[in-house]
mmCIF file of C-alpha atoms in Angstrom:
data_model
loop_
_atom_site.group_PDB
_atom_site.id
_atom_site.type_symbol
_atom_site.label_atom_id
_atom_site.label_comp_id
_atom_site.label_asym_id
_atom_site.label_seq_id
_atom_site.Cartn_x
_atom_site.Cartn_y
_atom_site.Cartn_z
ATOM 1 C CA MET A 29 -61.063 -147.111 -10.269
ATOM 2 C CA LYS A 30 -57.538 -145.670 -10.218
ATOM 3 C CA PRO A 31 -55.560 -147.293 -7.390
ATOM 4 C CA ALA A 32 -54.505 -145.023 -4.545
ATOM 5 C CA PRO A 33 -50.766 -144.562 -3.995
ATOM 6 C CA ILE A 34 -49.155 -146.786 -1.384
ATOM 7 C CA ILE A 35 -46.879 -145.279 1.275
ATOM 8 C CA ILE A 36 -44.446 -147.384 3.312
ATOM 9 C CA PHE A 37 -42.446 -146.130 6.294
ATOM 10 C CA THR A 38 -39.315 -148.047 7.191
ATOM 11 C CA TYR A 39 -36.245 -147.834 9.359
ATOM 12 C CA LYS A 40 -33.771 -150.699 9.877
ATOM 13 C CA ARG A 41 -35.732 -153.966 9.694
ATOM 14 C CA LEU A 42 -34.712 -155.409 6.339
ATOM 15 C CA GLY A 43 -36.219 -158.865 6.923
ATOM 16 C CA THR A 44 -39.728 -157.712 7.724
ATOM 17 C CA LEU A 45 -39.669 -155.030 5.000
ATOM 18 C CA MET A 46 -38.819 -157.677 2.404
ATOM 19 C CA GLN A 47 -41.788 -159.771 3.485
ATOM 20 C CA THR A 48 -44.092 -156.754 3.395
ATOM 21 C CA ILE A 49 -42.995 -155.997 -0.172
ATOM 22 C CA ASP A 50 -43.269 -159.646 -1.249
ATOM 23 C CA THR A 51 -46.849 -159.980 -0.033
ATOM 24 C CA LEU A 52 -47.781 -156.560 -1.413
ATOM 25 C CA LYS A 53 -46.520 -157.590 -4.861
ATOM 26 C CA ASP A 54 -48.812 -160.646 -4.748
ATOM 27 C CA ASN A 55 -51.772 -158.244 -5.015
ATOM 28 C CA SER A 56 -53.209 -157.915 -8.517
ATOM 29 C CA LEU A 57 -53.369 -154.121 -8.204
ATOM 30 C CA ALA A 58 -49.695 -153.783 -7.255
ATOM 31 C CA SER A 59 -48.503 -153.324 -10.834
ATOM 32 C CA LYS A 60 -51.028 -150.501 -11.277
ATOM 33 C CA SER A 61 -50.121 -148.746 -8.008
ATOM 34 C CA GLU A 62 -47.525 -146.071 -7.307
ATOM 35 C CA LEU A 63 -45.292 -146.864 -4.323
ATOM 36 C CA PHE A 64 -43.663 -144.262 -2.063
ATOM 37 C CA ILE A 65 -41.114 -145.394 0.536
ATOM 38 C CA PHE A 66 -39.869 -143.142 3.332
ATOM 39 C CA SER A 67 -36.663 -144.348 4.977
ATOM 40 C CA ASP A 68 -35.763 -142.633 8.252
ATOM 41 C CA GLY A 69 -32.144 -141.763 9.004
ATOM 42 C CA PRO A 70 -30.109 -143.716 11.605
ATOM 43 C CA LYS A 71 -30.388 -142.752 15.260
ATOM 44 C CA ASN A 72 -26.758 -143.621 15.832
ATOM 45 C CA GLN A 73 -23.749 -145.189 14.163
ATOM 46 C CA ASN A 74 -24.786 -148.666 15.319
ATOM 47 C CA ASP A 75 -27.973 -148.405 13.240
ATOM 48 C CA ALA A 76 -26.295 -146.909 10.163
ATOM 49 C CA ASN A 77 -25.300 -150.239 8.606
ATOM 50 C CA SER A 78 -28.806 -151.686 8.954
ATOM 51 C CA VAL A 79 -30.369 -148.537 7.508
ATOM 52 C CA ASN A 80 -27.986 -148.670 4.535
ATOM 53 C CA GLN A 81 -28.875 -152.321 3.894
ATOM 54 C CA VAL A 82 -32.559 -151.380 3.864
ATOM 55 C CA ARG A 83 -31.852 -148.575 1.389
ATOM 56 C CA ASP A 84 -29.835 -150.820 -0.922
ATOM 57 C CA TYR A 85 -32.829 -153.148 -1.036
ATOM 58 C CA ILE A 86 -35.309 -150.309 -1.632
ATOM 59 C CA LYS A 87 -33.387 -149.214 -4.741
ATOM 60 C CA GLN A 88 -34.010 -152.652 -6.285
ATOM 61 C CA ILE A 89 -37.771 -152.890 -5.652
ATOM 62 C CA ASP A 90 -39.907 -153.413 -8.738
ATOM 63 C CA GLY A 91 -43.345 -154.817 -9.582
ATOM 64 C CA PHE A 92 -45.228 -151.526 -9.158
ATOM 65 C CA LYS A 93 -46.326 -148.817 -11.575
ATOM 66 C CA SER A 94 -43.568 -146.665 -10.112
ATOM 67 C CA VAL A 95 -41.322 -146.670 -7.055
ATOM 68 C CA LYS A 96 -40.216 -143.427 -5.451
ATOM 69 C CA TYR A 97 -38.256 -143.155 -2.236
ATOM 70 C CA VAL A 98 -37.138 -140.515 0.217
ATOM 71 C CA PHE A 99 -34.018 -141.180 2.305
ATOM 72 C CA SER A 100 -33.881 -138.848 5.292
ATOM 73 C CA GLU A 101 -30.394 -137.681 6.257
ATOM 74 C CA THR A 102 -31.454 -137.269 9.893
ATOM 75 C CA ASN A 103 -33.512 -139.391 12.258
ATOM 76 C CA LYS A 104 -36.981 -137.846 12.383
ATOM 77 C CA GLY A 105 -38.596 -140.576 14.452
ATOM 78 C CA LEU A 106 -41.733 -142.451 13.434
ATOM 79 C CA ALA A 107 -44.228 -139.725 14.366
ATOM 80 C CA SER A 108 -42.587 -136.935 12.377
ATOM 81 C CA SER A 109 -41.857 -139.301 9.481
ATOM 82 C CA VAL A 110 -45.490 -140.359 9.155
ATOM 83 C CA ILE A 111 -46.966 -136.879 9.546
ATOM 84 C CA SER A 112 -44.602 -135.259 7.059
ATOM 85 C CA GLY A 113 -44.537 -138.187 4.624
ATOM 86 C CA VAL A 114 -48.301 -138.615 4.320
ATOM 87 C CA SER A 115 -48.722 -134.839 4.068
ATOM 88 C CA ASP A 116 -46.161 -134.719 1.246
ATOM 89 C CA VAL A 117 -48.012 -137.377 -0.765
ATOM 90 C CA PHE A 118 -51.322 -135.584 -0.199
ATOM 91 C CA ARG A 119 -49.928 -132.511 -1.934
ATOM 92 C CA THR A 120 -50.457 -134.480 -5.157
ATOM 93 C CA TYR A 121 -53.024 -137.187 -4.381
ATOM 94 C CA ASN A 122 -56.483 -137.197 -2.798
ATOM 95 C CA SER A 123 -56.220 -140.573 -1.053
ATOM 96 C CA ALA A 124 -53.470 -142.935 0.072
ATOM 97 C CA ILE A 125 -52.848 -146.364 1.608
ATOM 98 C CA VAL A 126 -50.283 -146.347 4.417
ATOM 99 C CA LEU A 127 -48.122 -149.226 5.668
ATOM 100 C CA GLU A 128 -45.202 -149.814 7.986
ATOM 101 C CA ASP A 129 -42.420 -152.337 7.401
ATOM 102 C CA ASP A 130 -43.687 -155.261 9.489
ATOM 103 C CA LEU A 131 -46.936 -156.379 7.867
ATOM 104 C CA LEU A 132 -47.902 -159.446 5.845
ATOM 105 C CA LEU A 133 -50.701 -158.647 3.395
ATOM 106 C CA THR A 134 -53.305 -160.928 1.854
ATOM 107 C CA PRO A 135 -53.482 -161.016 -1.976
ATOM 108 C CA ASN A 136 -56.735 -159.018 -1.925
ATOM 109 C CA PHE A 137 -55.557 -156.298 0.468
ATOM 110 C CA LEU A 138 -55.256 -153.612 -2.218
ATOM 111 C CA ALA A 139 -58.604 -154.550 -3.760
ATOM 112 C CA PHE A 140 -60.355 -154.106 -0.402
ATOM 113 C CA MET A 141 -58.642 -150.813 0.420
ATOM 114 C CA ASN A 142 -59.203 -149.230 -2.980
ATOM 115 C CA GLN A 143 -62.835 -150.332 -3.229
ATOM 116 C CA ALA A 144 -63.493 -148.927 0.241
ATOM 117 C CA LEU A 145 -61.782 -145.626 -0.567
ATOM 118 C CA ASP A 146 -63.901 -145.310 -3.694
ATOM 119 C CA THR A 147 -67.138 -146.274 -1.918
ATOM 120 C CA TYR A 148 -66.867 -143.823 0.990
ATOM 121 C CA VAL A 149 -64.998 -140.913 -0.605
ATOM 122 C CA SER A 150 -68.034 -138.643 -0.163
ATOM 123 C CA SER A 151 -68.958 -139.885 3.318
ATOM 124 C CA ASP A 152 -67.202 -137.409 5.606
ATOM 125 C CA LYS A 153 -68.070 -139.436 8.704
ATOM 126 C CA VAL A 154 -65.796 -142.246 7.477
ATOM 127 C CA PHE A 155 -62.427 -141.072 8.710
ATOM 128 C CA SER A 156 -60.282 -144.038 7.653
ATOM 129 C CA ILE A 157 -60.164 -147.585 6.291
ATOM 130 C CA SER A 158 -58.341 -150.354 8.159
ATOM 131 C CA GLY A 159 -56.841 -153.362 6.408
ATOM 132 C CA TYR A 160 -56.312 -155.105 9.738
ATOM 133 C CA SER A 161 -59.223 -156.563 11.674
ATOM 134 C CA PHE A 162 -59.747 -158.292 15.010
ATOM 135 C CA SER A 163 -61.301 -161.712 15.508
ATOM 136 C CA LEU A 164 -64.498 -160.392 17.070
ATOM 137 C CA ASN A 165 -67.105 -162.977 15.993
ATOM 138 C CA PRO A 166 -70.217 -161.188 17.257
ATOM 139 C CA SER A 167 -73.742 -162.451 16.683
ATOM 140 C CA SER A 168 -74.298 -160.139 13.716
ATOM 141 C CA LYS A 169 -76.126 -161.888 10.858
ATOM 142 C CA ASP A 170 -75.594 -159.376 8.059
ATOM 143 C CA ASN A 171 -73.929 -160.382 4.799
ATOM 144 C CA ASP A 172 -71.499 -157.464 4.648
ATOM 145 C CA ASP A 173 -67.773 -158.029 4.293
ATOM 146 C CA ALA A 174 -66.950 -155.124 6.609
ATOM 147 C CA TYR A 175 -68.130 -153.198 9.666
ATOM 148 C CA PHE A 176 -67.650 -149.807 11.323
ATOM 149 C CA LEU A 177 -65.992 -148.997 14.667
ATOM 150 C CA ASN A 178 -65.435 -145.725 16.492
ATOM 151 C CA ARG A 179 -61.641 -146.123 16.438
ATOM 152 C CA GLY A 180 -59.024 -146.389 13.709
ATOM 153 C CA TRP A 181 -56.048 -148.732 13.641
ATOM 154 C CA SER A 182 -52.538 -148.052 12.351
ATOM 155 C CA TRP A 183 -51.563 -151.482 10.959
ATOM 156 C CA GLY A 184 -52.257 -150.804 7.301
ATOM 157 C CA TRP A 185 -54.784 -148.050 6.797
ATOM 158 C CA ALA A 186 -56.049 -145.548 4.272
ATOM 159 C CA THR A 187 -57.675 -142.142 4.281
ATOM 160 C CA TRP A 188 -58.385 -139.119 2.132
ATOM 161 C CA LYS A 189 -56.604 -135.798 1.860
ATOM 162 C CA ASP A 190 -59.554 -133.751 3.134
ATOM 163 C CA ARG A 191 -59.768 -135.823 6.342
ATOM 164 C CA TRP A 192 -56.008 -135.826 6.969
ATOM 165 C CA GLU A 193 -55.647 -132.078 6.577
ATOM 166 C CA GLN A 194 -58.166 -131.416 9.360
ATOM 167 C CA ILE A 195 -55.997 -132.982 12.090
ATOM 168 C CA ASP A 196 -54.674 -130.700 14.832
ATOM 169 C CA TRP A 197 -51.323 -132.314 15.577
ATOM 170 C CA GLU A 198 -50.715 -129.882 18.441
ATOM 171 C CA VAL A 199 -53.954 -130.985 20.173
ATOM 172 C CA LYS A 200 -54.758 -127.412 21.163
ATOM 173 C CA ASP A 201 -57.882 -128.411 23.098
ATOM 174 C CA TYR A 202 -56.062 -130.913 25.321
ATOM 175 C CA HIS A 203 -56.381 -128.859 28.526
ATOM 176 C CA GLU A 204 -60.154 -128.767 28.060
ATOM 177 C CA PHE A 205 -60.199 -132.526 27.488
ATOM 178 C CA GLU A 206 -57.919 -133.266 30.459
ATOM 179 C CA LYS A 207 -60.378 -131.666 32.886
ATOM 180 C CA ASN A 208 -63.454 -133.424 31.485
ATOM 181 C CA ILE A 209 -64.044 -136.875 33.029
ATOM 182 C CA GLU A 210 -66.980 -137.667 30.751
ATOM 183 C CA LEU A 211 -64.939 -136.920 27.635
ATOM 184 C CA LYS A 212 -62.190 -139.229 28.872
ATOM 185 C CA LYS A 213 -64.682 -142.034 29.465
ATOM 186 C CA ALA A 214 -66.095 -141.546 25.990
ATOM 187 C CA PHE A 215 -62.633 -141.564 24.415
ATOM 188 C CA ASN A 216 -61.734 -144.756 26.268
ATOM 189 C CA LYS A 217 -64.629 -146.597 24.653
ATOM 190 C CA GLY A 218 -62.164 -147.031 21.817
ATOM 191 C CA GLY A 219 -59.709 -148.695 24.210
ATOM 192 C CA SER A 220 -59.065 -148.483 27.928
ATOM 193 C CA ASP A 221 -55.564 -147.110 27.380
ATOM 194 C CA LEU A 222 -56.340 -144.192 25.062
ATOM 195 C CA SER A 223 -56.554 -141.323 27.560
ATOM 196 C CA ALA A 224 -53.363 -142.502 29.253
ATOM 197 C CA MET A 225 -51.558 -142.630 25.917
ATOM 198 C CA LEU A 226 -52.704 -139.125 25.041
ATOM 199 C CA HIS A 227 -51.521 -137.863 28.435
ATOM 200 C CA LYS A 228 -48.071 -139.356 27.794
ATOM 201 C CA GLN A 229 -47.995 -137.687 24.391
ATOM 202 C CA MET A 230 -48.885 -134.289 25.784
ATOM 203 C CA THR A 231 -46.366 -134.554 28.646
ATOM 204 C CA ASN A 232 -43.494 -135.529 26.316
ATOM 205 C CA LYS A 233 -43.321 -139.137 27.540
ATOM 206 C CA LEU A 234 -44.406 -140.530 24.168
ATOM 207 C CA ASP A 235 -43.888 -139.485 20.563
ATOM 208 C CA SER A 236 -46.846 -140.909 18.674
ATOM 209 C CA TRP A 237 -48.637 -139.698 15.589
ATOM 210 C CA GLY A 238 -51.229 -142.447 16.115
ATOM 211 C CA ILE A 239 -52.724 -141.297 19.420
ATOM 212 C CA ARG A 240 -53.201 -137.778 18.049
ATOM 213 C CA TRP A 241 -54.803 -139.239 14.935
ATOM 214 C CA LEU A 242 -57.182 -141.306 17.080
ATOM 215 C CA TYR A 243 -58.001 -138.354 19.314
ATOM 216 C CA HIS A 244 -58.935 -136.221 16.321
ATOM 217 C CA GLN A 245 -61.196 -138.989 15.032
ATOM 218 C CA PHE A 246 -62.902 -139.116 18.436
ATOM 219 C CA ARG A 247 -63.434 -135.342 18.537
ATOM 220 C CA ILE A 248 -65.108 -135.268 15.123
ATOM 221 C CA ASN A 249 -67.147 -138.456 15.780
ATOM 222 C CA GLY A 250 -65.477 -140.168 12.850
ATOM 223 C CA ILE A 251 -65.701 -143.917 12.222
ATOM 224 C CA THR A 252 -63.412 -146.483 10.600
ATOM 225 C CA LEU A 253 -64.291 -149.319 8.233
ATOM 226 C CA TYR A 254 -62.799 -152.737 9.058
ATOM 227 C CA PRO A 255 -62.874 -155.979 7.042
ATOM 228 C CA LYS A 256 -64.606 -158.858 8.808
ATOM 229 C CA ASN A 257 -61.625 -161.054 7.963
ATOM 230 C CA SER A 258 -58.273 -159.341 8.307
ATOM 231 C CA LYS A 259 -56.174 -158.518 5.257
ATOM 232 C CA ILE A 260 -53.106 -157.998 7.459
ATOM 233 C CA LEU A 261 -50.943 -159.947 9.878
ATOM 234 C CA ASN A 262 -48.525 -157.903 11.991
ATOM 235 C CA ILE A 263 -45.134 -159.600 12.469
ATOM 236 C CA GLY A 264 -43.496 -156.607 14.118
ATOM 237 C CA PHE A 265 -43.714 -157.550 17.788
ATOM 238 C CA ASP A 266 -39.991 -157.730 18.422
ATOM 239 C CA SER A 267 -37.184 -155.831 20.107
ATOM 240 C CA GLN A 268 -36.753 -153.570 17.069
ATOM 241 C CA ALA A 269 -40.334 -152.297 17.087
ATOM 242 C CA THR A 270 -40.824 -148.611 17.846
ATOM 243 C CA HIS A 271 -43.848 -148.851 20.144
ATOM 244 C CA THR A 272 -44.825 -152.530 20.440
ATOM 245 C CA THR A 273 -42.825 -155.468 21.736
ATOM 246 C CA GLY A 274 -44.000 -158.892 22.761
ATOM 247 C CA SER A 275 -46.746 -160.553 20.729
ATOM 248 C CA ASP A 276 -50.248 -160.165 22.129
ATOM 249 C CA SER A 277 -52.761 -162.951 21.485
ATOM 250 C CA ARG A 278 -55.618 -160.454 21.125
ATOM 251 C CA TYR A 279 -54.086 -159.270 17.880
ATOM 252 C CA ILE A 280 -53.790 -162.596 16.056
ATOM 253 C CA PRO A 281 -56.597 -162.245 13.505
ATOM 254 C CA LYS A 282 -58.697 -164.506 11.358
ATOM 255 C CA LEU A 283 -57.200 -163.888 7.914
ATOM 256 C CA ASP A 284 -59.199 -163.596 4.713
ATOM 257 C CA THR A 285 -58.377 -166.686 2.645
ATOM 258 C CA SER A 286 -61.166 -166.176 0.087
ATOM 259 C CA LEU A 287 -58.971 -164.245 -2.387
ATOM 260 C CA LYS A 288 -62.104 -162.466 -3.632
ATOM 261 C CA GLU A 289 -61.658 -158.905 -4.860
ATOM 262 C CA VAL A 290 -65.218 -157.562 -4.869
ATOM 263 C CA PHE A 291 -66.714 -156.765 -1.480
ATOM 264 C CA LYS A 292 -70.096 -155.904 -0.001
ATOM 265 C CA PHE A 293 -69.834 -152.875 2.283
ATOM 266 C CA PRO A 294 -72.381 -151.579 4.817
ATOM 267 C CA ASP A 295 -75.055 -149.346 3.300
ATOM 268 C CA LYS A 296 -75.474 -147.399 6.546
ATOM 269 C CA VAL A 297 -72.535 -145.226 7.518
ATOM 270 C CA GLU A 298 -72.759 -145.785 11.250
ATOM 271 C CA ILE A 299 -71.095 -147.796 13.999
ATOM 272 C CA THR A 300 -71.923 -151.497 13.657
ATOM 273 C CA LYS A 301 -73.329 -152.112 17.132
ATOM 274 C CA ASP A 302 -72.572 -155.823 17.589
ATOM 275 C CA TYR A 303 -69.002 -155.382 16.439
ATOM 276 C CA GLN A 304 -68.501 -152.259 18.530
ATOM 277 C CA ASN A 305 -69.638 -154.079 21.659
ATOM 278 C CA ALA A 306 -67.345 -157.022 20.909
ATOM 279 C CA PHE A 307 -64.459 -154.652 20.234
ATOM 280 C CA GLN A 308 -64.919 -152.815 23.528
ATOM 281 C CA ARG A 309 -64.828 -156.115 25.401
ATOM 282 C CA LYS A 310 -61.616 -157.070 23.612
ATOM 283 C CA MET A 311 -59.956 -153.730 24.358
ATOM 284 C CA GLY A 312 -61.065 -153.520 28.009
ATOM 285 C CA ILE A 313 -58.723 -153.837 30.979
ATOM 286 C CA ALA A 314 -59.765 -157.409 31.856
ATOM 287 C CA SER A 315 -59.167 -158.586 28.297
ATOM 288 C CA ARG A 316 -55.761 -156.891 28.187
ATOM 289 C CA ILE A 317 -54.613 -158.709 31.329
ATOM 290 C CA LYS A 318 -55.956 -162.098 30.204
ATOM 291 C CA SER A 319 -54.382 -161.728 26.777
ATOM 292 C CA ARG A 320 -50.933 -161.042 28.174
ATOM 293 C CA ILE A 321 -51.135 -164.151 30.331
ATOM 294 C CA ASP A 322 -52.351 -166.269 27.402
ATOM 295 C CA THR A 323 -49.644 -164.834 25.164
ATOM 296 C CA ALA A 324 -46.870 -165.773 27.566
ATOM 297 C CA ILE A 325 -48.126 -169.350 27.761
ATOM 298 C CA LYS A 326 -49.281 -170.187 24.259
ATOM 299 C CA HIS A 327 -47.753 -168.011 21.556
ATOM 300 C CA SER A 328 -44.464 -167.181 19.911
ATOM 301 C CA LYS A 329 -43.565 -164.913 16.984
ATOM 302 C CA ASN A 330 -42.789 -167.892 14.765
ATOM 303 C CA LYS A 331 -46.264 -169.341 15.361
ATOM 304 C CA VAL A 332 -47.801 -166.056 14.241
ATOM 305 C CA SER A 333 -45.771 -166.108 11.046
ATOM 306 C CA ASN A 334 -46.643 -169.762 10.449
ATOM 307 C CA LEU A 335 -50.317 -168.785 10.526
ATOM 308 C CA PHE A 336 -49.828 -166.763 7.352
ATOM 309 C CA SER A 337 -47.918 -169.536 5.626
ATOM 310 C CA LYS A 338 -50.581 -172.170 6.352
ATOM 311 C CA ASN A 339 -53.357 -169.938 5.041
ATOM 312 C CA TYR A 340 -51.695 -169.073 1.735
ATOM 313 C CA ALA A 341 -49.242 -171.820 0.771
ATOM 314 C CA ASP A 342 -51.920 -173.826 -1.048
ATOM 315 C CA LYS A 343 -53.732 -170.875 -2.606
ATOM 316 C CA THR A 344 -50.763 -168.881 -3.924
ATOM 317 C CA GLY A 345 -48.284 -171.674 -4.536
ATOM 318 C CA LYS A 346 -45.892 -170.065 -2.070
ATOM 319 C CA ALA A 347 -44.812 -171.476 1.256
ATOM 320 C CA ASN A 348 -42.948 -168.387 2.410
ATOM 321 C CA PHE A 349 -42.980 -166.721 5.824
ATOM 322 C CA VAL A 350 -42.419 -169.929 7.787
ATOM 323 C CA GLU A 351 -40.328 -167.903 10.184
ATOM 324 C CA ILE A 352 -39.619 -164.246 10.607
ATOM 325 C CA LYS A 353 -36.498 -163.185 8.760
ATOM 326 C CA LYS A 354 -34.057 -161.157 10.803
ATOM 327 C CA ASN A 355 -31.064 -158.981 9.905
#
């Protein structure tokens, strides 16, 4: 199995990028993987210094088979950066693993992603692989290490060139969708906010590659593979995040502490019913409201980062990530 290339998109958050790279390098497949880093240009002069610090760090990154980087002279924004960057890599490669600069990765993240890409390369219904997973805990009794949902997730994911190239980024059928109540209800089974997000995108109130990506997956009835225990912890819920601020307790996952690198995947390429039902409850309106209340009372960003440290300090010999590093 030849490891898929890894793509990282970054802007001005040096502290979180450094932690993403550190945890990525702890993966055994890192030294065999090609790394591509896309650094967006500063929005204004105030951001220029932070962007330059990030780029100075990028030039020193090692520990991978190769490191290539693209420094944009202008500010493209996250959506354009992701669409153009992934498309550029797919001119040469048939699959890729995509990250942003605010993720902590378990030591077996790359093993899971690459094994999944290899397993489902010929299964067109599998639209993407997610490295992140929710704490769903349904009553399912199977022995698989993963499950399928009807929605993808953008916190560390992978896909194949032939799936990516099908996406209509202009969403030409939006007017048909907008008038169809049943289609909207079906789309919102992947999350109660999806139709609203798509409406904002199409009325120029949002600039998101992700909602268009999710909409395409819905229209083709694609599914996404998730690990039962997350390989990713997102530490990007801060004031510098592009689309998400304020930690949400729904998203604090049960991390995979097994360190195993061989996984048992579902034989049937279909939505895993128990997990889908649990996911829809978690992403419903009532759950969203409850989670925001719980988050305000119980959680802080440092506690989220401590979760990673406690899980891996003993196993990897490292006690890093006790608190989120900031510029």
